[in-house]
Structure formats: C-alpha cells, structure tokens
PDB file of C-alpha atoms and ligand atoms in Angstrom:
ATOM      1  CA  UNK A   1     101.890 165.671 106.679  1.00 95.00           C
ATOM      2  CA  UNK A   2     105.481 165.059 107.676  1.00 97.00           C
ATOM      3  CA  UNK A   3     109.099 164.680 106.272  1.00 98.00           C
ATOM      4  CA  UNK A   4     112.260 164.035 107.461  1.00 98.00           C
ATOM      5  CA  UNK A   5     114.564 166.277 106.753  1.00 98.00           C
ATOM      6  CA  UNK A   6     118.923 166.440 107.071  1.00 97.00           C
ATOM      7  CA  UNK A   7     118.574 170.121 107.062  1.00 96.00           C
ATOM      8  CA  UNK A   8     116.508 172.852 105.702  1.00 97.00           C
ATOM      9  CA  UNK A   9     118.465 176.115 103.948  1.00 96.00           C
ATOM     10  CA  UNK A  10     116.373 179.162 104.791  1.00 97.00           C
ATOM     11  CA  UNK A  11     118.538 180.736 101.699  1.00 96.00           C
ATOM     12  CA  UNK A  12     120.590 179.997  99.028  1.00 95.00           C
ATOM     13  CA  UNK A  13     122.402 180.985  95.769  1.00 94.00           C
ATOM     14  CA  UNK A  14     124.183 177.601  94.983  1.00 92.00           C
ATOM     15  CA  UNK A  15     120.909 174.954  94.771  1.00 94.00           C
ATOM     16  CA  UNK A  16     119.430 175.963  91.781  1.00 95.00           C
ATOM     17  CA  UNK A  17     118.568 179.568  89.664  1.00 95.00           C
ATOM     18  CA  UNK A  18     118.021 182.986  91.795  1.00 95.00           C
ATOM     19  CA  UNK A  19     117.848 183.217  94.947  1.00 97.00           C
ATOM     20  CA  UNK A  20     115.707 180.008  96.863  1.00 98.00           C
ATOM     21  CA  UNK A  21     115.214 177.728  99.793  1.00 98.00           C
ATOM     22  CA  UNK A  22     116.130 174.187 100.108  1.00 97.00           C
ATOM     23  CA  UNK A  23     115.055 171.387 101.276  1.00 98.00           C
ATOM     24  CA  UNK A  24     117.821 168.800 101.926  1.00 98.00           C
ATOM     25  CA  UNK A  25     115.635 165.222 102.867  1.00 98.00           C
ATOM     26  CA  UNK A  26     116.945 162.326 104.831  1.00 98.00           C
ATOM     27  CA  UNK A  27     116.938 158.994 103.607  1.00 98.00           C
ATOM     28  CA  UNK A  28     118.445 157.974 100.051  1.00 98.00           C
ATOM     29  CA  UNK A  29     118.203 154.125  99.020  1.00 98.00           C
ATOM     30  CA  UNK A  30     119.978 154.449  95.738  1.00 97.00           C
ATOM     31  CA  UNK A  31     123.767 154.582  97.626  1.00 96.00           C
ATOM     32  CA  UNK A  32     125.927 156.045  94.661  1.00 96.00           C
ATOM     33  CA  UNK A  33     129.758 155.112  94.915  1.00 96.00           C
ATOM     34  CA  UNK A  34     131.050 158.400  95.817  1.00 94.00           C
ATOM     35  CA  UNK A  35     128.119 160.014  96.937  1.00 95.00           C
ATOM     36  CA  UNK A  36     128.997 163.512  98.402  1.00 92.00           C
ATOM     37  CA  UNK A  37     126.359 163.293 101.207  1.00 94.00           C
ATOM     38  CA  UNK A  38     126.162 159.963 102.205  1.00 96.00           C
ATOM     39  CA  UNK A  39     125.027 161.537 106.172  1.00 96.00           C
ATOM     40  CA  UNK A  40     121.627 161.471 103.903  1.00 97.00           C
ATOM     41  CA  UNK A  41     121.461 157.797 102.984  1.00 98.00           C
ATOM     42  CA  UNK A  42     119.785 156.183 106.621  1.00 97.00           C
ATOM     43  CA  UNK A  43     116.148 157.249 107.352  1.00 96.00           C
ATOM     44  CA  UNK A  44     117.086 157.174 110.695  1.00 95.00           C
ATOM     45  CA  UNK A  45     119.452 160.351 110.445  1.00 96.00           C
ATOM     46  CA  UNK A  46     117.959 163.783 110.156  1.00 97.00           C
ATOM     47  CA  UNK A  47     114.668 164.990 112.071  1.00 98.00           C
ATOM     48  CA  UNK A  48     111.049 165.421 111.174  1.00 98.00           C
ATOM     49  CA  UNK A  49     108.927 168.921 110.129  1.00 98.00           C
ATOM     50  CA  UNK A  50     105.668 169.267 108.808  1.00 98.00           C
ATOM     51  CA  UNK A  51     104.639 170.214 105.709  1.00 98.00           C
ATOM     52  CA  UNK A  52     102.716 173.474 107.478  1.00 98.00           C
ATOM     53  CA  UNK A  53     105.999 174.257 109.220  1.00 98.00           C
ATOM     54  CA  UNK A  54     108.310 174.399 106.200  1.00 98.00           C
ATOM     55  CA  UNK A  55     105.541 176.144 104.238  1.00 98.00           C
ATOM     56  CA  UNK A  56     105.391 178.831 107.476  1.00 98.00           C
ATOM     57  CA  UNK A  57     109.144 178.871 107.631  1.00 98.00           C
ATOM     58  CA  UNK A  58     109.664 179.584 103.792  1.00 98.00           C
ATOM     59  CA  UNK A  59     106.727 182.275 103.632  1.00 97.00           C
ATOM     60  CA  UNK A  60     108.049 183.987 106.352  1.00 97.00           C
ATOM     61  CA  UNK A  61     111.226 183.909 105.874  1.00 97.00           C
ATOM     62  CA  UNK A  62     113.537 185.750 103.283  1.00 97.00           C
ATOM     63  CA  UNK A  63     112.149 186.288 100.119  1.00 98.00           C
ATOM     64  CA  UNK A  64     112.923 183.628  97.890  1.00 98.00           C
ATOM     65  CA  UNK A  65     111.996 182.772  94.262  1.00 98.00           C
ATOM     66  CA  UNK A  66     111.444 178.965  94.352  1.00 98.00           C
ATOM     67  CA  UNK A  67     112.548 176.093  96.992  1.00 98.00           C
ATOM     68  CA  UNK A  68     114.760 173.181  95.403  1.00 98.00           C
ATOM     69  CA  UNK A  69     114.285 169.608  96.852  1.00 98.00           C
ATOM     70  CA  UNK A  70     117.605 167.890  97.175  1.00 97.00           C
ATOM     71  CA  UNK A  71     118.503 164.758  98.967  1.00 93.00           C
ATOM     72  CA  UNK A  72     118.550 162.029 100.348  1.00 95.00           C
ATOM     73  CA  UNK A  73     116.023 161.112  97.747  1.00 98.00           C
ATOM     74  CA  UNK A  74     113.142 163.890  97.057  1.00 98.00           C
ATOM     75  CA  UNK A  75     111.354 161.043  95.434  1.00 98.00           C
ATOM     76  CA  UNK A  76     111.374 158.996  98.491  1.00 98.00           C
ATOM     77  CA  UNK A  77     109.339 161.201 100.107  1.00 98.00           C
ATOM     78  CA  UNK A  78     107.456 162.432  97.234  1.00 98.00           C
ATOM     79  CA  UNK A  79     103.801 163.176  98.905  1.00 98.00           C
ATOM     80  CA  UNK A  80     104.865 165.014 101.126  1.00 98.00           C
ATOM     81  CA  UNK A  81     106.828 166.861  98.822  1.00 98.00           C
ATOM     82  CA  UNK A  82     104.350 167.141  96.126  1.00 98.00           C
ATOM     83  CA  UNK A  83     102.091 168.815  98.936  1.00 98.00           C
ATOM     84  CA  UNK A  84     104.993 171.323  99.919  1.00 98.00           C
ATOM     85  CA  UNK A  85     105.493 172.021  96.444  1.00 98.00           C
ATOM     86  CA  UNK A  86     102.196 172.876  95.454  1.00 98.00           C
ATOM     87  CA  UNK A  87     101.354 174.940  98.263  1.00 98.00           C
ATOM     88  CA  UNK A  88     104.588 176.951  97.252  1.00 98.00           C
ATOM     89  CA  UNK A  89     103.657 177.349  93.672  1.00 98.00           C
ATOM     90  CA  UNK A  90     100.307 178.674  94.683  1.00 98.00           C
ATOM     91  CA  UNK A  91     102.477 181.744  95.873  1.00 98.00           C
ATOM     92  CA  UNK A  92     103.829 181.943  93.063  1.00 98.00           C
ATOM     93  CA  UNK A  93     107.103 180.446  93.898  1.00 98.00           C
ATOM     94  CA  UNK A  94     108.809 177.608  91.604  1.00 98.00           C
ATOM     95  CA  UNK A  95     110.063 173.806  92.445  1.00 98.00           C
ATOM     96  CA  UNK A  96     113.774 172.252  91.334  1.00 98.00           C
ATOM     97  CA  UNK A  97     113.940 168.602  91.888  1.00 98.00           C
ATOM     98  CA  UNK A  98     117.234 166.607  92.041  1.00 98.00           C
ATOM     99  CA  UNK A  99     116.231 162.719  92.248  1.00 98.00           C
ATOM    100  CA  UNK A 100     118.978 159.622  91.676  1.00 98.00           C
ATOM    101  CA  UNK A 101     116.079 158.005  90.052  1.00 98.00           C
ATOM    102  CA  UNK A 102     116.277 158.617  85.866  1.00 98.00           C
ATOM    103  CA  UNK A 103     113.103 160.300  84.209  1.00 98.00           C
ATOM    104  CA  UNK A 104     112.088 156.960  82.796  1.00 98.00           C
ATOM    105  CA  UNK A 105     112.407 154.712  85.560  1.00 98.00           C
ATOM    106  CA  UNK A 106     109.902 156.916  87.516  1.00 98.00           C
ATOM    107  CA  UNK A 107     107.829 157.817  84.781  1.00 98.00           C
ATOM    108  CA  UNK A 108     107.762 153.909  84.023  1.00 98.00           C
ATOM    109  CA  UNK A 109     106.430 153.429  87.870  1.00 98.00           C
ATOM    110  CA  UNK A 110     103.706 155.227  87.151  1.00 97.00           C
ATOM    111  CA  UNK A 111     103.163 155.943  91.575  1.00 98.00           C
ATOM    112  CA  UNK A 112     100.601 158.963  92.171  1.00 98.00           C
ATOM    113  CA  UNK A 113     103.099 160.487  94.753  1.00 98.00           C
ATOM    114  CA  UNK A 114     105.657 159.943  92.205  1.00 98.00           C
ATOM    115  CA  UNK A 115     104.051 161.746  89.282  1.00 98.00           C
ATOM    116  CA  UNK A 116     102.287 164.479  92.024  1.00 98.00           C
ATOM    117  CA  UNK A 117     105.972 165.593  92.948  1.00 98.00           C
ATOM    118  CA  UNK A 118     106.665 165.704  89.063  1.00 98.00           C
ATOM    119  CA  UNK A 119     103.391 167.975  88.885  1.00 98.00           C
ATOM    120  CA  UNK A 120     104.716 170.626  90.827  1.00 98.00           C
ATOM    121  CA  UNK A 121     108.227 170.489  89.472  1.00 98.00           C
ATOM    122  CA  UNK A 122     109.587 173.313  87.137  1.00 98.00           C
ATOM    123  CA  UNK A 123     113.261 171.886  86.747  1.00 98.00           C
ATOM    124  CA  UNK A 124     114.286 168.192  87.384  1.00 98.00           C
ATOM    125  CA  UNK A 125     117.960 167.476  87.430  1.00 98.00           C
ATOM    126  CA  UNK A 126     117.465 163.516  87.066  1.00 98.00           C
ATOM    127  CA  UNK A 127     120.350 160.579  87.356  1.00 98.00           C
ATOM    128  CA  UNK A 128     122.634 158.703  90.154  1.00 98.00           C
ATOM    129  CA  UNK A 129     125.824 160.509  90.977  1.00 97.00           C
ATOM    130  CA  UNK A 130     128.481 158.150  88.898  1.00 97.00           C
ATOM    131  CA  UNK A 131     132.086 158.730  90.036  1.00 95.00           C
ATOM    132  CA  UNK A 132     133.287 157.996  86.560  1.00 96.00           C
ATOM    133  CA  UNK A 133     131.760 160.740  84.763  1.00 96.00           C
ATOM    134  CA  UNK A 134     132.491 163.295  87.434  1.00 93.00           C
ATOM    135  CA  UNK A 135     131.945 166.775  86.408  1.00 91.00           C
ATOM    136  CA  UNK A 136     131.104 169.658  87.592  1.00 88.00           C
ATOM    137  CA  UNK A 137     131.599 172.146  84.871  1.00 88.00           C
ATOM    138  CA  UNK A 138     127.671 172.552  84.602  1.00 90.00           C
ATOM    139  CA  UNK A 139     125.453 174.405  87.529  1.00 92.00           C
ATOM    140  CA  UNK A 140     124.162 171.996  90.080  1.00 93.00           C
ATOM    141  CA  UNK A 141     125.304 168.808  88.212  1.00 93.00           C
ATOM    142  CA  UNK A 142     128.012 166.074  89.929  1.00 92.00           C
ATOM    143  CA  UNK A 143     128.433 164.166  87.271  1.00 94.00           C
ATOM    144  CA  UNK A 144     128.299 164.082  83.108  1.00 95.00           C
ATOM    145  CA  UNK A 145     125.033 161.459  83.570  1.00 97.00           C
ATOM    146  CA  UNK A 146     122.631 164.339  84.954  1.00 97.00           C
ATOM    147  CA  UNK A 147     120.270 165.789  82.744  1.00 97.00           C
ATOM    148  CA  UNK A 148     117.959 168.804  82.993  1.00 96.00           C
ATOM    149  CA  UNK A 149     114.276 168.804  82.408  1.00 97.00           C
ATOM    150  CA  UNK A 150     112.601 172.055  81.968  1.00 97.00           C
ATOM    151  CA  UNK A 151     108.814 170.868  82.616  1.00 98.00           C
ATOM    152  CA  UNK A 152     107.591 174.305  82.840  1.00 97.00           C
ATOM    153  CA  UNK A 153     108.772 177.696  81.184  1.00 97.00           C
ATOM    154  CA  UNK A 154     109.765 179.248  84.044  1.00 97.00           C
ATOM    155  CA  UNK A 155     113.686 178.645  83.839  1.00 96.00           C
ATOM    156  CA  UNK A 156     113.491 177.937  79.721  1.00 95.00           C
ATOM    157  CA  UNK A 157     115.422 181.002  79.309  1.00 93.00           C
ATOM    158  CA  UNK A 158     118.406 179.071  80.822  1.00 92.00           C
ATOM    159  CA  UNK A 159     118.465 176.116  78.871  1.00 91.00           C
ATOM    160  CA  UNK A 160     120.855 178.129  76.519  1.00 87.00           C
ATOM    161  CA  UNK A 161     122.997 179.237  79.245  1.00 84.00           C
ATOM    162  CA  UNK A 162     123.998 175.839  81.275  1.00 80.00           C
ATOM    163  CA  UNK A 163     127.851 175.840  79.286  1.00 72.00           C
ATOM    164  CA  UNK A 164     128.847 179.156  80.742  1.00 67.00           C
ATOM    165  CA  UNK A 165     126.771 178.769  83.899  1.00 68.00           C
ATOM    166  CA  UNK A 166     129.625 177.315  87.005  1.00 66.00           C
ATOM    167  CA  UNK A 167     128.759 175.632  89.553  1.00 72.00           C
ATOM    168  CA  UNK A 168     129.517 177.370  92.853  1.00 74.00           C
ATOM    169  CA  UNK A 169     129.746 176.724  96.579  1.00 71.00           C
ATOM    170  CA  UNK A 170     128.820 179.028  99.199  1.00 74.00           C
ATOM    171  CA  UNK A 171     130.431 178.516 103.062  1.00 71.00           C
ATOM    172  CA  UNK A 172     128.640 180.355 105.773  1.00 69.00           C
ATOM    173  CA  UNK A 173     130.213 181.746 109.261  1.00 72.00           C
ATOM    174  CA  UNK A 174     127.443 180.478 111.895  1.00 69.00           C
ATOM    175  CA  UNK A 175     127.538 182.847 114.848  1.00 72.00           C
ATOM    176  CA  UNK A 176     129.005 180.003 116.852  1.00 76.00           C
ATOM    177  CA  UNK A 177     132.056 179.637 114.958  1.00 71.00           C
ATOM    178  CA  UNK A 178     130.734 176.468 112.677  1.00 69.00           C
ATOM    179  CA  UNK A 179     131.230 176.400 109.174  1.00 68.00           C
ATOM    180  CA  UNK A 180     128.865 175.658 106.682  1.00 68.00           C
ATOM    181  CA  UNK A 181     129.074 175.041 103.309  1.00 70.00           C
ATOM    182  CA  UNK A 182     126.669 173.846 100.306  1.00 74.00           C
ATOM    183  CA  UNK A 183     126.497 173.597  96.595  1.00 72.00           C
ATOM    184  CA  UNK A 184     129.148 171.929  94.497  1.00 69.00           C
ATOM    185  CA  UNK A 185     133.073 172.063  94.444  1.00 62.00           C
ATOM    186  CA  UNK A 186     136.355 170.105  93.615  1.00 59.00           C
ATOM    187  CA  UNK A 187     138.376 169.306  96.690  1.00 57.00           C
ATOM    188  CA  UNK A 188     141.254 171.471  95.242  1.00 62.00           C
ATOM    189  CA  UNK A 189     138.798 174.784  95.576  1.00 63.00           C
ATOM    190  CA  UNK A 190     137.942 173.501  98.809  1.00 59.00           C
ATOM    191  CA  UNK A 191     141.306 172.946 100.130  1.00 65.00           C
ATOM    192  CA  UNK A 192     142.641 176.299  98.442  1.00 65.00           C
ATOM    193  CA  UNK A 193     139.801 177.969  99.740  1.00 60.00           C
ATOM    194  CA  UNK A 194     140.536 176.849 103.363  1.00 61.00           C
ATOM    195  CA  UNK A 195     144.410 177.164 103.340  1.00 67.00           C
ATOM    196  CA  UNK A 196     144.171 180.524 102.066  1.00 65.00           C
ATOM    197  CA  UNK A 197     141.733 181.165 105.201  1.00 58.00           C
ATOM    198  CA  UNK A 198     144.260 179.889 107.845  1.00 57.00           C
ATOM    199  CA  UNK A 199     147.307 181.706 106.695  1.00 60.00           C
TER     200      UNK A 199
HETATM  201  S1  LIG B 201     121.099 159.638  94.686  1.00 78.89           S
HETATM  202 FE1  LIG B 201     122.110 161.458  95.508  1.00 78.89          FE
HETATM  203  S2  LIG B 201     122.006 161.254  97.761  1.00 78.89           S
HETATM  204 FE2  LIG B 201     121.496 159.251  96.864  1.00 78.89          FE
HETATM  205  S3  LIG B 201     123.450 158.164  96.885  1.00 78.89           S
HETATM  206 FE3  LIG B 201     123.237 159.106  94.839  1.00 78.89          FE
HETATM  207  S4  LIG B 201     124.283 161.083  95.006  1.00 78.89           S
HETATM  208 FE4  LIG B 201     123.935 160.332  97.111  1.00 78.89          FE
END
C-alpha cells in the first residue's frame, strides 16, 4: 500500500508528546487562508513510499514513542494511514492525527478508511487552520478553532497540562548547509531567531 508523502521526520520533539516520527502527507483539499504549508496542498508535489517502507524506516530507526500524521490532509489518505498506524501500535507505539476536517464532519461520513484511521488514533488535533483565531499559545495548535481528542488513555495525563504546555519549533543544520525547521512559531521568533544567528 502506498502514500505520498512531502517529507517524512525520522525524529522529532515539536509534532506531538515525547519523542516521535512524523509523517508529513502530500495533498490537502481543504486550502485554509493562511495555511503555513501550502507546498502540501497539490497531490502532485511530494513523492510516494510504501506502507512496509515507512514501517521499516520507523522500526529501525531511532527509538521513538509514537509517529504523528500531519499534512497535507492525513484523512485524505486515510487507508493507508490506518494500515501504518496499526502496524505501529502493534509495537507498542502510539498515533497523533492532525486533520482540517472537524470530528463531526468525518464522523458524519461515516467512510471505513475514515473511521479505520480514527481506530488507530490516540490524539486527534481536529479543525481548519483559521487566520482569525490565530494562536499558538497551546502545543501543536495554529489556531484557537483546534481541539484535542484524547481517544485513548495514553496521553490523558496531558489533558491537564495543554495551558502551560508551548508550542516550540525545532531548526536542524543538514550536513549540506540546509536548514530545516518544523513545529510551530510566530514570525517574530523566527526572524529573532535568525538575526541573532547572522550577527
Ligand atoms: S488543513 Fe492544514 S494543510 Fe490543509 S490547508 Fe488547512 S492548514 Fe493547510
């Protein structure tokens, strides 16, 4: 079984609790005004992997507590996904899921692949990105709109914490001078960050 990907994050401390993979997919239909990532939206960007490859890749590869699907839209490529995701938590390891698409709406659809992909998924972070209600002064959340769904106990213990949890960024060095950076911040940080670095 195949996805297509934008990029896949080996590891990570900004996409989601502890230490995990993530899976960034390609191909977003939903088109937010302001949408950080909008590289993601075409299904014609990005490249294709396996499921067997990522599940090879992330077993293999540092040790990680959970992978976190991120987009792009997860649920546009929710089979797949639900596949990945299962075979992951039969290693014990757990499943975020970011989707544009509100709880209801894809409850409401009522698709196998769609509720498979909700299955497998310890901690949804549901809603479109809205400009207007930017806010980043929760972990992992863009905007006020986003909501958290604990489906499973496994990250309960945080539900209490999300106030005085910040979101963070993390830029990585690649070995051929690149920079790389995920997880959320304001463009001040960023451009603070980045003059501090050239002076
Ligand atoms: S759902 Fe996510 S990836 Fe899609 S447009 Fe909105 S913010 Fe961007």
């Amino acid at each position: 079984m195949k996805l297509r990907i934008h990029q896949f994050i080996p590891f990570t401390r900004v996409e989601g609790p502890g230490e995990r993979a993530c899976l960034q997919v390609q191909g977003c239909p939903i088109r937010c005004p302001g949408c950080a990532v909008p590289f993601t939206w075409s299904t014609k960007g990005g490249y294709d992997v396996t499921v067997d490859e990522l599940v090879d890749k992330i077993l293999k590869g540092p040790k990680v507590e959970g992978i976190t699907f991120l987009g792009g839209e997860p649920f546009e490529q929710a089979e797949a996904l639900a596949e990945l995701g299962g075979r992951l938590k039969e290693e014990g390891l757990s499943v975020m899921t970011f989707s544009g698409y509100v709880l209801e709406h894809i409850q409401k659809a009522n698709r196998k692949d769609w509720n498979d992909l909700l299955k497998v998924t310890d901690l949804l972070i549901d809603g479109p990105f809205q400009k207007e209600n930017r806010d980043l002064s929760r972990p992992w959340c863009g905007s006020s709109n986003q909501r958290y769904h604990f489906f499973t106990d496994r990250y309960l213990h945080l539900k209490n914490q999300l106030t005085n949890t910040p979101n963070r960024m993390e830029i990585t060095l690649k070995p051929d001078g690149r920079v790389f950076a995920n997880g959320m911040a304001t463009i001040e940080d960023l451009e603070g960050l980045f003059n501090d670095l050239i002076k």
